[in-house]
PDB file of C-alpha atoms in Angstrom:
ATOM      1  CA  MET L   1    -114.303  33.666 -26.954  1.00  0.00           C
ATOM      2  CA  ALA L   2    -111.373  31.529 -27.735  1.00  0.00           C
ATOM      3  CA  ASP L   3    -109.488  30.068 -24.894  1.00  0.00           C
ATOM      4  CA  GLU L   4    -106.414  32.108 -23.957  1.00  0.00           C
ATOM      5  CA  GLU L   5    -103.102  30.282 -24.461  1.00  0.00           C
ATOM      6  CA  LYS L   6    -101.607  29.450 -21.110  1.00  0.00           C
ATOM      7  CA  PRO L   7     -97.875  29.993 -20.602  1.00  0.00           C
ATOM      8  CA  ASN L   8     -95.678  26.894 -20.533  1.00  0.00           C
ATOM      9  CA  PRO L   9     -94.162  26.619 -17.030  1.00  0.00           C
ATOM     10  CA  PHE L  10     -91.184  24.541 -18.308  1.00  0.00           C
ATOM     11  CA  ALA L  11     -90.133  26.951 -21.038  1.00  0.00           C
ATOM     12  CA  ALA L  12     -87.443  28.497 -18.813  1.00  0.00           C
ATOM     13  CA  LEU L  13     -85.712  25.175 -18.416  1.00  0.00           C
ATOM     14  CA  GLY L  14     -84.438  25.136 -21.948  1.00  0.00           C
ATOM     15  CA  SER L  15     -85.460  23.751 -25.266  1.00  0.00           C
ATOM     16  CA  SER L  16     -87.130  20.452 -25.566  1.00  0.00           C
ATOM     17  CA  GLY L  17     -85.393  17.397 -26.855  1.00  0.00           C
ATOM     18  CA  ALA L  18     -82.588  15.108 -25.863  1.00  0.00           C
ATOM     19  CA  GLY L  19     -80.330  18.019 -24.927  1.00  0.00           C
ATOM     20  CA  ALA L  20     -82.256  18.747 -21.770  1.00  0.00           C
ATOM     21  CA  PHE L  21     -82.442  15.376 -20.036  1.00  0.00           C
ATOM     22  CA  GLY L  22     -81.504  12.553 -22.396  1.00  0.00           C
ATOM     23  CA  ASP L  23     -78.205  13.535 -24.046  1.00  0.00           C
ATOM     24  CA  GLY L  24     -76.100  11.940 -21.313  1.00  0.00           C
ATOM     25  CA  LYS L  25     -74.376  15.221 -20.478  1.00  0.00           C
ATOM     26  CA  GLY L  26     -76.436  16.079 -17.395  1.00  0.00           C
ATOM     27  CA  PHE L  27     -78.768  18.962 -17.094  1.00  0.00           C
ATOM     28  CA  THR L  28     -78.291  22.604 -16.273  1.00  0.00           C
ATOM     29  CA  PHE L  29     -80.036  25.146 -14.123  1.00  0.00           C
ATOM     30  CA  GLY L  30     -79.585  28.563 -15.561  1.00  0.00           C
ATOM     31  CA  GLY L  31     -76.463  27.584 -17.445  1.00  0.00           C
ATOM     32  CA  LEU L  32     -74.734  25.891 -14.421  1.00  0.00           C
ATOM     33  CA  ALA L  33     -73.714  22.256 -14.754  1.00  0.00           C
ATOM     34  CA  ALA L  34     -74.850  19.886 -12.073  1.00  0.00           C
ATOM     35  CA  PRO L  35     -72.030  18.160 -10.135  1.00  0.00           C
ATOM     36  CA  THR L  36     -71.349  14.568 -11.025  1.00  0.00           C
ATOM     37  CA  ALA L  37     -70.294  11.810  -8.580  1.00  0.00           C
ATOM     38  CA  LYS L  38     -66.584  10.675  -8.540  1.00  0.00           C
ATOM     39  CA  PRO L  39     -66.237   7.227 -10.096  1.00  0.00           C
ATOM     40  CA  ALA L  40     -65.919   4.480  -7.511  1.00  0.00           C
ATOM     41  CA  ASP L  41     -62.986   2.803  -9.228  1.00  0.00           C
ATOM     42  CA  GLU L  42     -60.921   6.024  -9.078  1.00  0.00           C
ATOM     43  CA  ALA L  43     -61.457   6.285  -5.328  1.00  0.00           C
ATOM     44  CA  GLU L  44     -60.489   2.662  -4.848  1.00  0.00           C
ATOM     45  CA  GLY L  45     -57.296   3.167  -6.912  1.00  0.00           C
ATOM     46  CA  ALA L  46     -56.214   6.076  -4.738  1.00  0.00           C
ATOM     47  CA  ALA L  47     -56.750   3.985  -1.606  1.00  0.00           C
ATOM     48  CA  GLU L  48     -54.682   1.131  -3.028  1.00  0.00           C
ATOM     49  CA  ALA L  49     -51.831   3.530  -3.940  1.00  0.00           C
ATOM     50  CA  GLU L  50     -51.695   4.764  -0.359  1.00  0.00           C
ATOM     51  CA  ASP L  51     -51.612   1.198   0.933  1.00  0.00           C
ATOM     52  CA  ASN L  52     -48.755   0.274  -1.446  1.00  0.00           C
ATOM     53  CA  GLU L  53     -46.432   3.132  -0.388  1.00  0.00           C
ATOM     54  CA  PRO L  54     -43.224   1.682   1.163  1.00  0.00           C
ATOM     55  CA  ALA L  55     -42.915   2.144   4.871  1.00  0.00           C
ATOM     56  CA  ALA L  56     -40.024   4.248   6.169  1.00  0.00           C
ATOM     57  CA  GLU L  57     -36.904   2.094   6.665  1.00  0.00           C
ATOM     58  CA  GLU L  58     -36.106   1.568  10.310  1.00  0.00           C
ATOM     59  CA  GLU L  59     -32.525   1.599  11.530  1.00  0.00           C
ATOM     60  CA  CYS L  60     -31.324  -1.729  12.882  1.00  0.00           C
ATOM     61  CA  GLN L  61     -30.505  -1.450  16.578  1.00  0.00           C
ATOM     62  CA  ALA L  62     -29.172  -4.974  16.980  1.00  0.00           C
ATOM     63  CA  GLU L  63     -25.676  -5.385  18.431  1.00  0.00           C
ATOM     64  CA  PHE L  64     -23.420  -8.276  17.529  1.00  0.00           C
ATOM     65  CA  LYS L  65     -20.506  -9.199  19.745  1.00  0.00           C
ATOM     66  CA  PRO L  66     -17.605 -11.365  18.505  1.00  0.00           C
ATOM     67  CA  LEU L  67     -17.465 -14.855  19.896  1.00  0.00           C
ATOM     68  CA  VAL L  68     -13.723 -14.553  20.500  1.00  0.00           C
ATOM     69  CA  GLN L  69     -12.073 -11.447  21.921  1.00  0.00           C
ATOM     70  CA  LEU L  70      -8.669 -10.836  20.339  1.00  0.00           C
ATOM     71  CA  GLU L  71      -6.135  -8.836  22.275  1.00  0.00           C
ATOM     72  CA  GLU L  72      -3.820  -6.366  20.570  1.00  0.00           C
ATOM     73  CA  VAL L  73      -0.279  -7.638  20.391  1.00  0.00           C
ATOM     74  CA  GLU L  74       2.637  -5.301  19.885  1.00  0.00           C
ATOM     75  CA  THR L  75       5.090  -6.497  17.242  1.00  0.00           C
ATOM     76  CA  SER L  76       8.791  -5.755  17.463  1.00  0.00           C
ATOM     77  CA  THR L  77      10.925  -5.123  14.386  1.00  0.00           C
ATOM     78  CA  GLY L  78      14.189  -4.921  16.301  1.00  0.00           C
ATOM     79  CA  GLU L  79      14.618  -1.336  15.173  1.00  0.00           C
ATOM     80  CA  GLU L  80      12.943   0.326  18.151  1.00  0.00           C
ATOM     81  CA  GLU L  81      16.273   1.021  19.892  1.00  0.00           C
ATOM     82  CA  GLU L  82      17.993   2.299  16.765  1.00  0.00           C
ATOM     83  CA  GLU L  83      18.230   5.555  14.875  1.00  0.00           C
ATOM     84  CA  ALA L  84      18.184   5.633  11.069  1.00  0.00           C
ATOM     85  CA  LEU L  85      21.215   7.449   9.660  1.00  0.00           C
ATOM     86  CA  LEU L  86      20.234   6.659   6.089  1.00  0.00           C
ATOM     87  CA  GLU L  87      17.091   5.406   4.345  1.00  0.00           C
ATOM     88  CA  MET L  88      17.208   4.843   0.618  1.00  0.00           C
ATOM     89  CA  LYS L  89      15.283   2.801  -1.956  1.00  0.00           C
ATOM     90  CA  SER L  90      17.508   0.292  -3.729  1.00  0.00           C
ATOM     91  CA  LYS L  91      17.749  -3.114  -5.369  1.00  0.00           C
ATOM     92  CA  LEU L  92      19.941  -5.818  -3.903  1.00  0.00           C
ATOM     93  CA  TYR L  93      21.710  -8.659  -5.736  1.00  0.00           C
ATOM     94  CA  ARG L  94      23.806 -11.512  -4.406  1.00  0.00           C
ATOM     95  CA  PHE L  95      26.402 -13.405  -6.402  1.00  0.00           C
ATOM     96  CA  ASP L  96      25.691 -17.095  -6.860  1.00  0.00           C
ATOM     97  CA  THR L  97      29.119 -18.711  -7.191  1.00  0.00           C
ATOM     98  CA  GLY L  98      27.638 -22.031  -8.274  1.00  0.00           C
ATOM     99  CA  ALA L  99      25.753 -20.520 -11.208  1.00  0.00           C
ATOM    100  CA  ASN L 100      28.417 -17.817 -11.681  1.00  0.00           C
ATOM    101  CA  GLU L 101      25.778 -15.102 -11.975  1.00  0.00           C
ATOM    102  CA  TRP L 102      24.070 -12.320 -10.070  1.00  0.00           C
ATOM    103  CA  LYS L 103      20.644 -13.091  -8.678  1.00  0.00           C
ATOM    104  CA  GLU L 104      18.178 -10.482  -7.529  1.00  0.00           C
ATOM    105  CA  ARG L 105      17.592 -10.694  -3.793  1.00  0.00           C
ATOM    106  CA  GLY L 106      14.999  -8.007  -3.368  1.00  0.00           C
ATOM    107  CA  VAL L 107      13.807  -4.433  -3.793  1.00  0.00           C
ATOM    108  CA  GLY L 108      13.206  -2.297  -0.750  1.00  0.00           C
ATOM    109  CA  VAL L 109      14.489   0.405   1.592  1.00  0.00           C
ATOM    110  CA  LEU L 110      18.101   0.130   2.681  1.00  0.00           C
ATOM    111  CA  LYS L 111      18.859   1.535   6.135  1.00  0.00           C
ATOM    112  CA  LEU L 112      21.974   2.339   8.126  1.00  0.00           C
ATOM    113  CA  LEU L 113      20.857   1.975  11.743  1.00  0.00           C
ATOM    114  CA  GLN L 114      22.812   3.138  14.784  1.00  0.00           C
ATOM    115  CA  HIS L 115      22.004   1.572  18.144  1.00  0.00           C
ATOM    116  CA  LYS L 116      21.131   4.220  20.714  1.00  0.00           C
ATOM    117  CA  ALA L 117      23.034   2.495  23.512  1.00  0.00           C
ATOM    118  CA  ASN L 118      26.177   0.920  22.070  1.00  0.00           C
ATOM    119  CA  LYS L 119      26.346   3.251  18.989  1.00  0.00           C
ATOM    120  CA  LYS L 120      27.197   0.413  16.594  1.00  0.00           C
ATOM    121  CA  ILE L 121      25.886   0.748  13.058  1.00  0.00           C
ATOM    122  CA  ARG L 122      24.437  -2.007  10.941  1.00  0.00           C
ATOM    123  CA  LEU L 123      23.067  -2.231   7.424  1.00  0.00           C
ATOM    124  CA  LEU L 124      19.517  -3.515   7.105  1.00  0.00           C
ATOM    125  CA  MET L 125      17.368  -4.019   4.039  1.00  0.00           C
ATOM    126  CA  ARG L 126      13.821  -5.359   3.961  1.00  0.00           C
ATOM    127  CA  GLN L 127      11.815  -6.512   0.972  1.00  0.00           C
ATOM    128  CA  ASP L 128       8.968  -4.191  -0.002  1.00  0.00           C
ATOM    129  CA  LYS L 129       5.476  -5.265   1.165  1.00  0.00           C
ATOM    130  CA  THR L 130       6.597  -8.532   2.789  1.00  0.00           C
ATOM    131  CA  LEU L 131       9.260  -6.766   4.931  1.00  0.00           C
ATOM    132  CA  LYS L 132      11.372  -9.901   4.759  1.00  0.00           C
ATOM    133  CA  ILE L 133      15.003  -9.221   5.706  1.00  0.00           C
ATOM    134  CA  ARG L 134      17.313  -9.396   2.690  1.00  0.00           C
ATOM    135  CA  ALA L 135      20.517  -7.997   4.184  1.00  0.00           C
ATOM    136  CA  ASN L 136      21.503  -7.586   7.826  1.00  0.00           C
ATOM    137  CA  HIS L 137      25.081  -7.062   8.966  1.00  0.00           C
ATOM    138  CA  ILE L 138      27.360  -4.792  10.946  1.00  0.00           C
ATOM    139  CA  VAL L 139      29.157  -2.244   8.770  1.00  0.00           C
ATOM    140  CA  MET L 140      32.606  -3.686   9.280  1.00  0.00           C
ATOM    141  CA  PRO L 141      35.727  -1.518   9.101  1.00  0.00           C
ATOM    142  CA  GLY L 142      38.031  -2.594   6.314  1.00  0.00           C
ATOM    143  CA  VAL L 143      35.253  -3.658   3.900  1.00  0.00           C
ATOM    144  CA  LYS L 144      35.851  -2.202   0.449  1.00  0.00           C
ATOM    145  CA  LEU L 145      33.093  -0.796  -1.703  1.00  0.00           C
ATOM    146  CA  GLN L 146      33.876  -1.420  -5.363  1.00  0.00           C
ATOM    147  CA  GLU L 147      32.091   0.025  -8.351  1.00  0.00           C
ATOM    148  CA  HIS L 148      30.422  -2.553 -10.493  1.00  0.00           C
ATOM    149  CA  SER L 149      31.979  -2.674 -13.948  1.00  0.00           C
ATOM    150  CA  GLY L 150      29.977  -0.556 -16.363  1.00  0.00           C
ATOM    151  CA  ASN L 151      27.497   0.707 -13.752  1.00  0.00           C
ATOM    152  CA  ASP L 152      28.291   3.798 -11.699  1.00  0.00           C
ATOM    153  CA  LYS L 153      25.023   3.480  -9.780  1.00  0.00           C
ATOM    154  CA  ALA L 154      25.983   0.185  -8.097  1.00  0.00           C
ATOM    155  CA  TRP L 155      28.398  -0.873  -5.364  1.00  0.00           C
ATOM    156  CA  VAL L 156      29.832  -4.333  -4.688  1.00  0.00           C
ATOM    157  CA  TRP L 157      31.165  -5.570  -1.344  1.00  0.00           C
ATOM    158  CA  SER L 158      31.712  -8.804   0.564  1.00  0.00           C
ATOM    159  CA  THR L 159      30.658  -9.265   4.176  1.00  0.00           C
ATOM    160  CA  VAL L 160      29.403 -11.718   6.770  1.00  0.00           C
ATOM    161  CA  ASP L 161      25.612 -11.415   6.678  1.00  0.00           C
ATOM    162  CA  PHE L 162      22.908 -12.589   9.101  1.00  0.00           C
ATOM    163  CA  ALA L 163      19.765 -12.036   6.994  1.00  0.00           C
ATOM    164  CA  GLU L 164      18.876 -15.730   7.267  1.00  0.00           C
ATOM    165  CA  GLU L 165      19.630 -15.800  11.009  1.00  0.00           C
ATOM    166  CA  SER L 166      22.879 -17.634  10.429  1.00  0.00           C
ATOM    167  CA  GLN L 167      26.369 -16.406   9.639  1.00  0.00           C
ATOM    168  CA  LYS L 168      27.090 -16.507   5.927  1.00  0.00           C
ATOM    169  CA  VAL L 169      29.681 -14.814   3.723  1.00  0.00           C
ATOM    170  CA  GLU L 170      27.908 -12.992   0.927  1.00  0.00           C
ATOM    171  CA  LEU L 171      28.965 -10.941  -2.058  1.00  0.00           C
ATOM    172  CA  PHE L 172      26.402  -8.197  -2.466  1.00  0.00           C
ATOM    173  CA  CYS L 173      25.700  -5.663  -5.170  1.00  0.00           C
ATOM    174  CA  MET L 174      23.455  -2.736  -4.314  1.00  0.00           C
ATOM    175  CA  ARG L 175      22.021  -0.680  -7.159  1.00  0.00           C
ATOM    176  CA  PHE L 176      20.518   2.781  -6.703  1.00  0.00           C
ATOM    177  CA  GLY L 177      18.254   4.982  -8.768  1.00  0.00           C
ATOM    178  CA  SER L 178      20.881   7.583  -9.582  1.00  0.00           C
ATOM    179  CA  VAL L 179      24.623   8.267  -9.402  1.00  0.00           C
ATOM    180  CA  GLU L 180      23.987  10.875  -6.705  1.00  0.00           C
ATOM    181  CA  LYS L 181      22.225   8.361  -4.461  1.00  0.00           C
ATOM    182  CA  ALA L 182      24.990   5.840  -5.008  1.00  0.00           C
ATOM    183  CA  GLN L 183      27.588   8.392  -3.940  1.00  0.00           C
ATOM    184  CA  GLU L 184      25.535   9.383  -0.889  1.00  0.00           C
ATOM    185  CA  PHE L 185      25.363   5.738   0.163  1.00  0.00           C
ATOM    186  CA  LYS L 186      29.138   5.377  -0.199  1.00  0.00           C
ATOM    187  CA  LYS L 187      29.712   8.452   1.949  1.00  0.00           C
ATOM    188  CA  LYS L 188      27.384   7.289   4.733  1.00  0.00           C
ATOM    189  CA  PHE L 189      28.741   3.733   4.568  1.00  0.00           C
ATOM    190  CA  GLU L 190      32.322   4.923   5.046  1.00  0.00           C
ATOM    191  CA  GLU L 191      31.282   7.234   7.896  1.00  0.00           C
ATOM    192  CA  ALA L 192      29.638   4.238   9.575  1.00  0.00           C
ATOM    193  CA  GLN L 193      32.870   2.268   9.132  1.00  0.00           C
ATOM    194  CA  GLU L 194      34.831   4.961  10.941  1.00  0.00           C
ATOM    195  CA  ILE L 195      32.372   5.009  13.849  1.00  0.00           C
ATOM    196  CA  ASN L 196      32.394   1.230  14.175  1.00  0.00           C
ATOM    197  CA  ALA L 197      36.189   1.152  13.948  1.00  0.00           C
ATOM    198  CA  GLY L 198      36.372   3.236  17.106  1.00  0.00           C
ATOM    199  CA  LEU L 199      33.983   0.837  18.856  1.00  0.00           C
ATOM    200  CA  ILE L 200      35.061  -2.608  17.716  1.00  0.00           C
ATOM    201  CA  GLY L 201      38.407  -1.933  16.038  1.00  0.00           C
ATOM    202  CA  THR L 202      39.539  -3.071  12.630  1.00  0.00           C
ATOM    203  CA  PRO L 203      39.725  -6.872  12.357  1.00  0.00           C
ATOM    204  CA  VAL L 204      43.207  -7.877  11.251  1.00  0.00           C
ATOM    205  CA  THR L 205      43.258 -11.642  11.029  1.00  0.00           C
ATOM    206  CA  ALA L 206      44.341 -14.217   8.509  1.00  0.00           C
ATOM    207  CA  GLU L 207      40.694 -15.147   8.019  1.00  0.00           C
ATOM    208  CA  ALA L 208      39.779 -11.551   7.268  1.00  0.00           C
ATOM    209  CA  ASP L 209      42.676 -11.287   4.802  1.00  0.00           C
ATOM    210  CA  GLU L 210      41.526 -14.455   3.048  1.00  0.00           C
ATOM    211  CA  GLU L 211      37.962 -13.160   2.809  1.00  0.00           C
ATOM    212  CA  SER L 212      39.272  -9.877   1.392  1.00  0.00           C
ATOM    213  CA  GLU L 213      41.346 -11.722  -1.198  1.00  0.00           C
ATOM    214  CA  GLU L 214      38.383 -13.915  -2.130  1.00  0.00           C
ATOM    215  CA  ALA L 215      36.209 -10.849  -2.521  1.00  0.00           C
ATOM    216  CA  ASP L 216      38.785  -9.246  -4.806  1.00  0.00           C
ATOM    217  CA  GLU L 217      38.990 -12.393  -6.911  1.00  0.00           C
ATOM    218  CA  LEU L 218      35.215 -12.613  -7.177  1.00  0.00           C
ATOM    219  CA  ALA L 219      35.010  -8.953  -8.076  1.00  0.00           C
ATOM    220  CA  GLU L 220      37.437  -9.561 -10.935  1.00  0.00           C
ATOM    221  CA  GLN L 221      35.440 -12.586 -12.086  1.00  0.00           C
ATOM    222  CA  ILE L 222      32.138 -10.741 -12.165  1.00  0.00           C
ATOM    223  CA  GLU L 223      33.326  -7.698 -14.072  1.00  0.00           C
ATOM    224  CA  LYS L 224      31.879  -9.272 -17.205  1.00  0.00           C
ATOM    225  CA  VAL L 225      28.590 -10.097 -15.493  1.00  0.00           C
ATOM    226  CA  THR L 226      25.963  -7.379 -15.809  1.00  0.00           C
ATOM    227  CA  VAL L 227      23.499  -6.442 -13.104  1.00  0.00           C
TER     228      VAL L 227
END
């Protein structure tokens, strides 16, 4: 009797050949793939990435103290005891008799300031930004405001000025942005003259008459000079 064929115990594992063990794809048990190990270089790369992450920035708690302590110093403008009756942007010129021409003296805010105690009113103008004084004098009674020839936005007058901290006779021309502002200045200037006249009186001296005559002569001479 021929020998009976014995069943192959490995038949259930799949077909023979390279596909089972030698195809490089791993082997299966009942259609399930066997897990493969994670490559070592990938694990090392992840560890290096964690090590290279920037550390959280820490706030600096150091305190630095100045070597020299500076004390605050209050500055005085000389206007603390005065009240502004008028503040207006304008451009100031002075007449240079030597060169026979107008020269710009500065652009800034013109003020009529009344002292709170003695009630006298002065005219003050400071240069923009630098605040340098360009005009500084008492609004004297008797001073005449004259329109500059050909310009109804400007006024000309002669006075004794102290802008340079010394007494000096100046011929000024103040130009405003509009006719309305020029007229407002004239009104306030004349009101200030009336107030000062009641406080200091109207100077009636030969010197004042001469200065008035000189101012009139200069005004006639500069009619042809444009501002």
